[in-house]
CSV table of C-alpha atoms in Angstrom, one decimal:
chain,number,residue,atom,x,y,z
A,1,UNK,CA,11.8,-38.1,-27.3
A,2,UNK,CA,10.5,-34.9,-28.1
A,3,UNK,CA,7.9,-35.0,-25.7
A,4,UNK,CA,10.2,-35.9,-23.0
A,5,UNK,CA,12.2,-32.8,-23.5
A,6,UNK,CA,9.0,-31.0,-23.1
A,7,UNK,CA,7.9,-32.7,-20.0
A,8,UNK,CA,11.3,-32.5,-18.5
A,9,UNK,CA,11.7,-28.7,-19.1
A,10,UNK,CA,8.2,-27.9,-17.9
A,11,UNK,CA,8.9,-29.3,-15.1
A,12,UNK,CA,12.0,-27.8,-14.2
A,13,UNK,CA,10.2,-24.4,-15.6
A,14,UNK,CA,7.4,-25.1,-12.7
A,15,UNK,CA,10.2,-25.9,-10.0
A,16,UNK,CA,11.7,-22.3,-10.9
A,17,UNK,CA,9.0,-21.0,-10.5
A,18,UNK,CA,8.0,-22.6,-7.1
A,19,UNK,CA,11.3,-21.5,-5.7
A,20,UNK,CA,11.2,-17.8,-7.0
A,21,UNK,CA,7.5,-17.6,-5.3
A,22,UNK,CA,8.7,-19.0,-2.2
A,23,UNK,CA,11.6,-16.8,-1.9
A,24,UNK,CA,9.7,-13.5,-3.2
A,25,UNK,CA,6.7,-14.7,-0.2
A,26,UNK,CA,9.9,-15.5,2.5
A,27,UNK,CA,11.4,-11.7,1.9
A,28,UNK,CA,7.5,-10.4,2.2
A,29,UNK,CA,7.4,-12.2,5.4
A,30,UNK,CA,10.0,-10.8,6.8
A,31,UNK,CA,8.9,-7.2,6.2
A,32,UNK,CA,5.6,-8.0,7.3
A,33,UNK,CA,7.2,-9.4,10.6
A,34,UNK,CA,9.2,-6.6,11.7
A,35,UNK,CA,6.7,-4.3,11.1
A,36,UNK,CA,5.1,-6.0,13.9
A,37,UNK,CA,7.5,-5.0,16.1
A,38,UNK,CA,7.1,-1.2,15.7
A,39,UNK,CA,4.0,0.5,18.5
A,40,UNK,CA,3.6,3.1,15.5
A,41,UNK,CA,4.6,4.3,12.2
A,42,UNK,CA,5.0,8.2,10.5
A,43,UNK,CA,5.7,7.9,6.7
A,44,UNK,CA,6.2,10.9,4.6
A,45,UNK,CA,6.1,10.2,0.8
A,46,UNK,CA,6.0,11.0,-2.7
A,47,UNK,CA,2.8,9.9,-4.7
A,48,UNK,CA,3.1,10.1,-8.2
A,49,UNK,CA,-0.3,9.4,-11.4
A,50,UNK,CA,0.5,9.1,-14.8
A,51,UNK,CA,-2.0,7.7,-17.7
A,52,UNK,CA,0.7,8.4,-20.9
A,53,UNK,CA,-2.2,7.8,-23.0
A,54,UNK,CA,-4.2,10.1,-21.2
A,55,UNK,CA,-1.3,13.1,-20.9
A,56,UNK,CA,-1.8,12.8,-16.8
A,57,UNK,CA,1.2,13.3,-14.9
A,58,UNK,CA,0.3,14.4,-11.4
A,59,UNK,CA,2.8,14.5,-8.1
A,60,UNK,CA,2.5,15.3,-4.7
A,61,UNK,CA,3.5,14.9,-1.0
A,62,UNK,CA,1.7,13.0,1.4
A,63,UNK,CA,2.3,12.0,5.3
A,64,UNK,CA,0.6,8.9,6.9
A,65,UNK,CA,0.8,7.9,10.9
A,66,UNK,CA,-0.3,4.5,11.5
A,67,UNK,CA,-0.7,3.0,14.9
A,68,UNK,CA,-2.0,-1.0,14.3
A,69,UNK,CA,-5.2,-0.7,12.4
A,70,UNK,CA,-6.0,3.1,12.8
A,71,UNK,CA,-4.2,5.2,10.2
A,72,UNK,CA,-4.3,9.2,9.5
A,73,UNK,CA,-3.1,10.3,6.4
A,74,UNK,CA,-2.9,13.8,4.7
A,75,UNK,CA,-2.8,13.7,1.1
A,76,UNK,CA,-3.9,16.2,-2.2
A,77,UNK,CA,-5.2,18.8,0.5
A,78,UNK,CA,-7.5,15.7,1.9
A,79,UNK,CA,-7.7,14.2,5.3
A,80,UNK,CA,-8.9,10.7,6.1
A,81,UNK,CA,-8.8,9.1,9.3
A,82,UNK,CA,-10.0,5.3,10.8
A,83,UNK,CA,-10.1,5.2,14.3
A,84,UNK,CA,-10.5,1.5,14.1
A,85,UNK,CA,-14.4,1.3,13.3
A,86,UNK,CA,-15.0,4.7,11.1
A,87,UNK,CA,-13.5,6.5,8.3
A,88,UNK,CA,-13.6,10.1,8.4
A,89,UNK,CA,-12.4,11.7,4.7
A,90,UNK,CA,-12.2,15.7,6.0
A,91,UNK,CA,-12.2,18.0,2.9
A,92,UNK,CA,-11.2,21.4,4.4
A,93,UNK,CA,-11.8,22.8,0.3
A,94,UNK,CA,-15.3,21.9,0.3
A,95,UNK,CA,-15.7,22.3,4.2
A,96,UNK,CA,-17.3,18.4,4.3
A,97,UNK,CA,-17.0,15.8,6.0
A,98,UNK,CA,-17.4,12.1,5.2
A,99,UNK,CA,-17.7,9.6,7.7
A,100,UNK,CA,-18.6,5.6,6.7
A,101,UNK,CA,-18.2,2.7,8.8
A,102,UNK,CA,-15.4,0.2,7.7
A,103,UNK,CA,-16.1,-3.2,6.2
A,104,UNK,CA,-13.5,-4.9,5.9
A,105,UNK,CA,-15.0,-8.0,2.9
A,106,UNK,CA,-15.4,-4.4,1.2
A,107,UNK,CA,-12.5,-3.0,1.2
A,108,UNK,CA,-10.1,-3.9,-1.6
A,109,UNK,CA,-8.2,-1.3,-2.1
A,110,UNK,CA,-4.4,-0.8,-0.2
A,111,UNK,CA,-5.1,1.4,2.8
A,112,UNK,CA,-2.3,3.0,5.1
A,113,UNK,CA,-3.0,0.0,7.9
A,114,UNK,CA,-2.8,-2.7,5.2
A,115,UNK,CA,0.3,-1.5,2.5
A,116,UNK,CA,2.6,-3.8,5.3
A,117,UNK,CA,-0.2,-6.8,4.5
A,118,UNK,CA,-2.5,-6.5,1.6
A,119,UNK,CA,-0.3,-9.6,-0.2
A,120,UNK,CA,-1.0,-12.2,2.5
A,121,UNK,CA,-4.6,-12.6,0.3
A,122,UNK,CA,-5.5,-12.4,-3.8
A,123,UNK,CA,-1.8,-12.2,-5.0
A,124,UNK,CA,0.6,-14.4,-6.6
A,125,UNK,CA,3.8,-13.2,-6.3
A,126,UNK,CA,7.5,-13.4,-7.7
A,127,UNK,CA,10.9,-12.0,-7.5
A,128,UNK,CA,11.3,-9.5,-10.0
A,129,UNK,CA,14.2,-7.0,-10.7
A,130,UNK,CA,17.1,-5.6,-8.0
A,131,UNK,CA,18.3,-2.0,-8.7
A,132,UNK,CA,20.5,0.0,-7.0
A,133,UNK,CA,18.8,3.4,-5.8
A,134,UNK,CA,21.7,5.8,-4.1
A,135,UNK,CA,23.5,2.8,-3.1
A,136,UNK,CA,20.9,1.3,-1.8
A,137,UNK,CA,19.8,-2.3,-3.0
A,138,UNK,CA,16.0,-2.5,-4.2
A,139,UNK,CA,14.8,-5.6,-3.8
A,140,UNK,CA,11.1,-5.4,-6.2
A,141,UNK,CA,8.5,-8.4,-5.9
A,142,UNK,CA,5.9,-8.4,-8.2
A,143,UNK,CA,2.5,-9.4,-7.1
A,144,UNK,CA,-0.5,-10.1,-9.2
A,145,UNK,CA,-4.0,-10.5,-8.4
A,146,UNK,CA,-5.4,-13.8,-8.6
A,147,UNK,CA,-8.9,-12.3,-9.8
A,148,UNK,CA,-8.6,-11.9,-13.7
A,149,UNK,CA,-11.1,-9.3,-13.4
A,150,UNK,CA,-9.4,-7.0,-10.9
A,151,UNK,CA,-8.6,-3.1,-11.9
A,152,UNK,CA,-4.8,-3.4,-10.8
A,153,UNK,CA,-3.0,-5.3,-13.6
A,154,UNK,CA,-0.1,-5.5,-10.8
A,155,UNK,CA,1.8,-4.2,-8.4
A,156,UNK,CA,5.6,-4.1,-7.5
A,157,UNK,CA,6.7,-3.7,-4.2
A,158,UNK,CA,10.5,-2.4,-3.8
A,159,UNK,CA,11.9,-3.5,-0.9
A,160,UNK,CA,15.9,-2.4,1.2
A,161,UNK,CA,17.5,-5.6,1.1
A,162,UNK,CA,19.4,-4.3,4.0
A,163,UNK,CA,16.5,-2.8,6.1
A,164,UNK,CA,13.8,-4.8,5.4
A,165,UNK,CA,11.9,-1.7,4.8
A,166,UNK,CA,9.7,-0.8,1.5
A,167,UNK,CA,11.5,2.1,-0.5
A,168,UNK,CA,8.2,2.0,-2.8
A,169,UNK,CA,5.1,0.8,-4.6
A,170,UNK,CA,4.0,1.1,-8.0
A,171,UNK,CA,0.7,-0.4,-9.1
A,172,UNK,CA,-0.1,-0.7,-12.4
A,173,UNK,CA,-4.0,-0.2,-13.3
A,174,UNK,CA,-6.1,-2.4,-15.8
A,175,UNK,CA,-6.5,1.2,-17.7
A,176,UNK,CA,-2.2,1.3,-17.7
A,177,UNK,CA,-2.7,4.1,-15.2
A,178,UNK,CA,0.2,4.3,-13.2
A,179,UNK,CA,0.7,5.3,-9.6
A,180,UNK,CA,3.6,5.0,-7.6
A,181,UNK,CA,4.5,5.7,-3.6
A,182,UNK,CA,8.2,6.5,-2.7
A,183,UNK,CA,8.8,6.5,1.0
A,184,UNK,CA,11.0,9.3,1.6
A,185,UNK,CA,11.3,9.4,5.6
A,186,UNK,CA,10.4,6.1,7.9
A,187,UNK,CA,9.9,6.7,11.3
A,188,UNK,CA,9.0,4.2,14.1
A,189,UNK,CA,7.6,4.0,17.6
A,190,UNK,CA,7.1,7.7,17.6
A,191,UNK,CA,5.6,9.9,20.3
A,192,UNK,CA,2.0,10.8,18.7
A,193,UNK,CA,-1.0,12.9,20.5
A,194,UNK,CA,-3.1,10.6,22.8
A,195,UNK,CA,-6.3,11.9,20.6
A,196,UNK,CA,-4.5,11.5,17.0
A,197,UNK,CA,-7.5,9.0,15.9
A,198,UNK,CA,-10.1,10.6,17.7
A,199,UNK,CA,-12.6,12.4,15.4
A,200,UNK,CA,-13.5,15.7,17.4
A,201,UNK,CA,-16.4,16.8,15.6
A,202,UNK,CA,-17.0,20.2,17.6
A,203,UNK,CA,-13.7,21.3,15.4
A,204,UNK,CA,-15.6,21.1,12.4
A,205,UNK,CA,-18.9,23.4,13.5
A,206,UNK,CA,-18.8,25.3,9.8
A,207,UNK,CA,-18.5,22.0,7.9
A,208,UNK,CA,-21.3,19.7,6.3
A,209,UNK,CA,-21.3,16.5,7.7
A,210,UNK,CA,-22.3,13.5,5.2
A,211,UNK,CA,-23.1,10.3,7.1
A,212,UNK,CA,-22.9,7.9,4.7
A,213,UNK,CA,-24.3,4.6,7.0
């Protein structure tokens, strides 16, 4: 009998848990699908590091446009670009320039172009927690890697129930390092500069280039 009650409630345990996945990967979905629908994207944000056991607490501004795959995004003084094949990190500080060809099988981290996609592979997911943020209704799913060995221990994504949009990210690190984007302005099918993505490398006469292909 015993073991029937065991069988029985793992089952219904694993049936939970099958709908909570299903609903957490239908809400996902539909972000993922009406950000289709937008020609571009300009994101201002908060990004936020903190290690408690290291005493790091760091926080800054940032602004990203992204327009499909190419993304420019201004963040800690730093500027990276991908114009769809290249990614150019300009460090005005150091006057250098970076430029590397993009690989995608190589890329695992979250870039601009991908925070609206990154889920769809490596990551099981669940609902987690709703709160209410300024009378708004945070929606968070929480997505871990499949990969036992990955850095990020998991990441929840907060999303407007109302909009569909995400309000923020915070991705916890193997190390418990902490960092967290809050979107603080969304803006869609904006009018941006024809050459936006294009690297102009006569601008940057006085800089070293590093060409790291």
């Amino acid at each position: 009998m015993r073991n029937l009650i065991f069988i029985t409630l793992a089952i219904f345990t694993l049936n939970l848990q099958a709908q909570n996945s299903k609903k957490a990967e239908a809400l996902l979905n539909e972000v993922s699908s009406k950000v289709k629908t937008y020609d571009n994207m300009v994101i201002d944000f908060k990004y936020s590091l903190q290690n408690n056991a290291a005493n790091v607490n760091q926080e800054t501004r940032g602004d990203v446009s992204i327009k499909g795959e190419k993304y420019l995004l201004n963040l800690m003084g730093t500027t990276q670009m991908f114009d769809g094949k290249k990614i150019y990190t300009i460090i005005p500080e150091d006057e250098e320039i970076n430029i590397s060809t993009y690989i995608e099988e190589e890329e695992n981290n979250i870039t601009p172009s991908k925070m609206f996609s990154f889920y769809e592979e490596g990551y099981n997911y669940e609902m987690d927690v709703a709160k209410n943020v300024n009378g708004r209704n945070i929606q968070y799913i929480k997505l871990t890697p499949k990969d036992s060995d990955a850095e990020v221990k998991n990441i929840l994504l907060g999303i407007d129930s109302q909009t569909k949009n995400i309000y923020n990210l915070i991705q916890t690190q193997a190390n418990n390092t902490q960092i967290t984007i809050t979107v603080k302005s969304f803006k869609t099918n904006q009018e941006l500069a024809k050459n936006l993505f294009t690297f102009e490398e006569a601008r940057y006469e006085d800089f070293y280039i590093n060409r790291l292909d």
